[in-house]
Short mmCIF file of C-alpha atoms in Angstrom, two decimals:
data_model
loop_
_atom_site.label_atom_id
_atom_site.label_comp_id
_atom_site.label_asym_id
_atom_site.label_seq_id
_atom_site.Cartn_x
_atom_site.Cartn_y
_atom_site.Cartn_z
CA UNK A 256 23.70 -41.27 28.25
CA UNK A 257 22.60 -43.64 30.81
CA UNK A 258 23.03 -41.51 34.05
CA UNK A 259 19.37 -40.14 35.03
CA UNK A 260 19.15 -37.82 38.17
CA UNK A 261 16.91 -39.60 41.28
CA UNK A 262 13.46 -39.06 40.24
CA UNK A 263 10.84 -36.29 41.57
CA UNK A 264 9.15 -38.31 44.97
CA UNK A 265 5.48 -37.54 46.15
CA UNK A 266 6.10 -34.85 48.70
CA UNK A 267 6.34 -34.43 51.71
CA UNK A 268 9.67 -36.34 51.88
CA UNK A 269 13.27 -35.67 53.39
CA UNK A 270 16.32 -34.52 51.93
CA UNK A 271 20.27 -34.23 53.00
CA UNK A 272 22.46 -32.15 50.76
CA UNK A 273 26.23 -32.37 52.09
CA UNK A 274 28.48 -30.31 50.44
CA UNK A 275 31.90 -30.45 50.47
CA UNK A 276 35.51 -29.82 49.72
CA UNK A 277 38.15 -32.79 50.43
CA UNK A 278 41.68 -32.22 51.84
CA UNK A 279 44.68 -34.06 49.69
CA UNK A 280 44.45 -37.33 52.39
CA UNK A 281 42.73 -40.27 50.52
CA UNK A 282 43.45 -43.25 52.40
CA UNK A 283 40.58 -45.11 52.65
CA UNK A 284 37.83 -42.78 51.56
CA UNK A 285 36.93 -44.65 48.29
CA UNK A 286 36.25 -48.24 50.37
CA UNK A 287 34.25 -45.89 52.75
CA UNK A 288 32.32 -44.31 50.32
CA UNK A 289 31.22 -47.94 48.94
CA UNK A 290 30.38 -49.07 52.54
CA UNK A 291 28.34 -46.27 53.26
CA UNK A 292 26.43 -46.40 49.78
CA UNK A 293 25.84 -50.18 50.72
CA UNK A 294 24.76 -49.74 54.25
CA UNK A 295 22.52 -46.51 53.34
CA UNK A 296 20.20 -48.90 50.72
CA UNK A 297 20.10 -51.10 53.44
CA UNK A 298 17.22 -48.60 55.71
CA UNK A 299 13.56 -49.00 55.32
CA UNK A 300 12.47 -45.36 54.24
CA UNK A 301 15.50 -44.48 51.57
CA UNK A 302 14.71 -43.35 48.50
CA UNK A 303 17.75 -42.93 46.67
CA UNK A 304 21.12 -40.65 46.96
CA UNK A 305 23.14 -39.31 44.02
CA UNK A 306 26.45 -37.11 43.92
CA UNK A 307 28.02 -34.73 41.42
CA UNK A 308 31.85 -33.71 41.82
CA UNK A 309 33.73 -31.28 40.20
CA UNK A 310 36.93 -31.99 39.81
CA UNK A 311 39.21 -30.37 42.08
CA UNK A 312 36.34 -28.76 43.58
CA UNK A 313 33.02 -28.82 45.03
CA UNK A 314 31.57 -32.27 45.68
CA UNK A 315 27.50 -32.48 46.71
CA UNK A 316 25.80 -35.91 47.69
CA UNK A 317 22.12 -35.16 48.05
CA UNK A 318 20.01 -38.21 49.91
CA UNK A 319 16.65 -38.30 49.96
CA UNK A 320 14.86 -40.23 52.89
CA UNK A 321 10.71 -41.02 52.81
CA UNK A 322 10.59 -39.87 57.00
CA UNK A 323 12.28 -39.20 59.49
CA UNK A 324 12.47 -42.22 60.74
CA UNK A 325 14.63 -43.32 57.74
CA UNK A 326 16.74 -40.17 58.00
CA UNK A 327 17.54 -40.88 62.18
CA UNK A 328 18.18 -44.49 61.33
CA UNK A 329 20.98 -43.22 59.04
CA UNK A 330 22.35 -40.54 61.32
CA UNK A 331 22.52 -42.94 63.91
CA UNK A 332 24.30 -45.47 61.82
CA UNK A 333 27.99 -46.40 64.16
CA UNK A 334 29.76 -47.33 60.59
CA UNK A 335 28.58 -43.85 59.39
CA UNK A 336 29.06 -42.33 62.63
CA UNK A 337 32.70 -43.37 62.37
CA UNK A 338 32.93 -42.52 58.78
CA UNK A 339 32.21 -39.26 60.32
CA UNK A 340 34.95 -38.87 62.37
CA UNK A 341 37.17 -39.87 59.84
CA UNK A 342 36.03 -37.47 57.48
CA UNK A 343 36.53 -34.76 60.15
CA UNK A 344 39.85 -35.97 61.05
CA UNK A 345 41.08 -36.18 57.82
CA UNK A 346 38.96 -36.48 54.33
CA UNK A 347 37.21 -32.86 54.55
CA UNK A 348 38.69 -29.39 53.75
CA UNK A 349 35.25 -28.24 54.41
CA UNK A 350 31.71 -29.22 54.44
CA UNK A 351 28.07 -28.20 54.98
CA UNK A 352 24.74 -30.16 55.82
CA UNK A 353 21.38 -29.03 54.89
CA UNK A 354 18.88 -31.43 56.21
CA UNK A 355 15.08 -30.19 55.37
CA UNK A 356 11.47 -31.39 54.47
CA UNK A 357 10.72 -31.27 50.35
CA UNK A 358 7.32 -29.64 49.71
CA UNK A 359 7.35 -29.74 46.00
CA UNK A 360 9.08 -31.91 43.24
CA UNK A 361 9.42 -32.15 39.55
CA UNK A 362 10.87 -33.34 37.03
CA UNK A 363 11.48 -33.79 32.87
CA UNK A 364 12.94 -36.77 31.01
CA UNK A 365 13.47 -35.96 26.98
CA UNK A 366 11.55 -38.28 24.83
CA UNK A 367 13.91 -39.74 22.08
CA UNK B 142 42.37 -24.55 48.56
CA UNK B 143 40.21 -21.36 47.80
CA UNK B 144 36.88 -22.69 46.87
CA UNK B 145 34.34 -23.50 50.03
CA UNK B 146 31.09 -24.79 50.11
CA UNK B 147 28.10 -22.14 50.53
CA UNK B 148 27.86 -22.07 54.72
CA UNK B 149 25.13 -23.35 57.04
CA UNK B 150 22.90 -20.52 57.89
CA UNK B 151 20.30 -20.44 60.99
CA UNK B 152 17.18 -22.30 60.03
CA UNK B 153 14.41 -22.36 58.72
CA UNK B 154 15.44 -21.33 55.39
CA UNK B 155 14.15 -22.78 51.31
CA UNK B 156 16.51 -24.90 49.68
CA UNK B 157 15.87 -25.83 46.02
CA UNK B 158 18.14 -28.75 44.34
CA UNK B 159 18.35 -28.85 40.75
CA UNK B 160 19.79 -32.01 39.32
CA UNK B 161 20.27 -32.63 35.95
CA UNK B 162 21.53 -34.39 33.06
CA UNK B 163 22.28 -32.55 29.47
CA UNK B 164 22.22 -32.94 25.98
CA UNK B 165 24.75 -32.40 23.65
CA UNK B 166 23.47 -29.21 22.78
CA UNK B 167 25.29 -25.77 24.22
CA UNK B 168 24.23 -23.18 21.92
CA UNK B 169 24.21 -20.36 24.66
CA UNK B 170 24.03 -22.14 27.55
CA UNK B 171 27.23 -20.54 29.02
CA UNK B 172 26.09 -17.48 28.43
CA UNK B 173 22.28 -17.70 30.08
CA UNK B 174 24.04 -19.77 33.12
CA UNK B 175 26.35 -16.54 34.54
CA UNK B 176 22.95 -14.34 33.49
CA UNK B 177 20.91 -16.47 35.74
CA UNK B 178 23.87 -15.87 38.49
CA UNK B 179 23.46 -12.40 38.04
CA UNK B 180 19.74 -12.29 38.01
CA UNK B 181 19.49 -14.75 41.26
CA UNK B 182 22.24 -12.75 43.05
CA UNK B 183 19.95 -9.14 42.96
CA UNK B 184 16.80 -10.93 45.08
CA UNK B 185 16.40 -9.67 48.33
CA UNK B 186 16.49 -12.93 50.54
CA UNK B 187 18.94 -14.62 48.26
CA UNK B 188 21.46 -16.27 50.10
CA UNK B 189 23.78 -18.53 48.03
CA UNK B 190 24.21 -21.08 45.65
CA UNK B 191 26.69 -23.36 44.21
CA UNK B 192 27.36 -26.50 41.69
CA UNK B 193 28.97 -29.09 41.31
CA UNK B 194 29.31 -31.05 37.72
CA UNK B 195 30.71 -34.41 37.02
CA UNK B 196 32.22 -33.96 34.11
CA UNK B 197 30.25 -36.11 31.36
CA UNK B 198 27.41 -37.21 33.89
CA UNK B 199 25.17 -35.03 36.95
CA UNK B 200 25.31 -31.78 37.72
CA UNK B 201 23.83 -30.56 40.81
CA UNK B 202 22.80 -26.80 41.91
CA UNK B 203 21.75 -26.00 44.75
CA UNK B 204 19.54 -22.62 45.72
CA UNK B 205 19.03 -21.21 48.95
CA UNK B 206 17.09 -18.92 50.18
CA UNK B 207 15.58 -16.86 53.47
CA UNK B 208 11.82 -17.15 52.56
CA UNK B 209 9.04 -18.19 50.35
CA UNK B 210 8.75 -14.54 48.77
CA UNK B 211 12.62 -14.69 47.76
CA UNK B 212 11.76 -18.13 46.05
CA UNK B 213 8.63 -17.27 44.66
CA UNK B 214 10.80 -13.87 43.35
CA UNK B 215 13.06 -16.39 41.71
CA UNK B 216 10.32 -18.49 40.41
CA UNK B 217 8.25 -15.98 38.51
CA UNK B 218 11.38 -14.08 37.35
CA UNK B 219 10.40 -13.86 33.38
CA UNK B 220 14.66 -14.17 32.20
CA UNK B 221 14.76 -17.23 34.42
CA UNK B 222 10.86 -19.11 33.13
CA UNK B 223 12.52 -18.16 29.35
CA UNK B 224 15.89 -20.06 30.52
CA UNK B 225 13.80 -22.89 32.18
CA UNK B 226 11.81 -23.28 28.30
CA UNK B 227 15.16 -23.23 26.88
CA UNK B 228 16.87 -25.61 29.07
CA UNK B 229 13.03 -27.91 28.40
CA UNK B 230 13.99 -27.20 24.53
CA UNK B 231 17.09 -27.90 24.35
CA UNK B 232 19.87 -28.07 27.11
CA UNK B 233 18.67 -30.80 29.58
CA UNK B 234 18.40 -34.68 28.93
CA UNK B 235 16.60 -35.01 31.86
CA UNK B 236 16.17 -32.54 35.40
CA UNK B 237 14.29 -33.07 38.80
CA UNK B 238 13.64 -30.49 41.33
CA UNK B 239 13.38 -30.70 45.26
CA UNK B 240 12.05 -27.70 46.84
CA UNK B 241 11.84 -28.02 50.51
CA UNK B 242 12.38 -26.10 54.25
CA UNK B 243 16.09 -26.44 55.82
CA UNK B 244 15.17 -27.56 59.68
CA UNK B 245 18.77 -28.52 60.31
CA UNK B 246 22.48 -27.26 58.86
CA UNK B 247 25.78 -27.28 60.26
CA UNK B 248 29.26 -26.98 58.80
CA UNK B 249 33.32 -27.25 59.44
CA UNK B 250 35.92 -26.11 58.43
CA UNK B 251 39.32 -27.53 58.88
CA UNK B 252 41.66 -25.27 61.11
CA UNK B 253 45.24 -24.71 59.95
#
């Protein structure tokens, strides 16, 4: 299987888990998504994102950002800013947003 | 829909995100999975948790909790270190794990 969870960074770094439930309205949301994934590479300080969905249920996108710096860039972001309000408007049943500091990481790859 | 994402509570609280990847093996996984739910659920300062799973690729968890003590409860909890040696063993291609401090959360929840 070639999908590998973002690795373990060297604390202290940031992290954004958003957790959420969509409504049934889809227009658009896909293209956004893209656009936001390309724009959020784009900042000096990311270190990498990654998303699990169940279907029909529960979607969380963690992002993990090396300061705050990074992390305010992003918020700050109009194009996300306006993804935003679009997701409030329509895309979202529900959500939450953690934002914190990681202390401690680790992690395990199998050996083959 | 009936399922919501766990809510923002008032900071600072512990969040720790468990990503992973697994194997093909499931020989009791199931079973030690709603164990560990049961286990995590009894420790004072336990607030929530939740998951989301693409089917075939990531899964995320996410833990939360009030302080250090409920982690460190969770932590040293001997069912869960056996589970964590099994998952090491057997269950997980590959895992990483962000422990950190919530300093921000908010929520919404669509009106209807």
């Amino acid at each position: 299987m070639s999908i590998q969870p973002v690795p373990a960074f060297e604390p202290p770094y940031l992290m954004a888990v958003f957790t959420s439930v969509r409504t049934e309205a889809d227009g658009g949301y896909s293209e956004t998504s893209a656009r936001m994934t390309s724009l959020v590479k784009e900042i000096p300080g990311y270190l990498g994102h990654e998303n699990a969905h169940t279907p029909g249920g529960l979607s969380i996108t963690v992002g993990y950002f090396r300061d705050q710096d990074a992390l305010d860039t992003w918020r700050n972001d109009m194009e996300h800013r306006a993804a935003q309000a679009k997701g409030i408007k329509e895309w979202y049943e529900s959500y939450t947003l953690h934002v914190g500091t990681v202390e401690r990481s680790s992690g395990f790859v199998r050996e083959h």
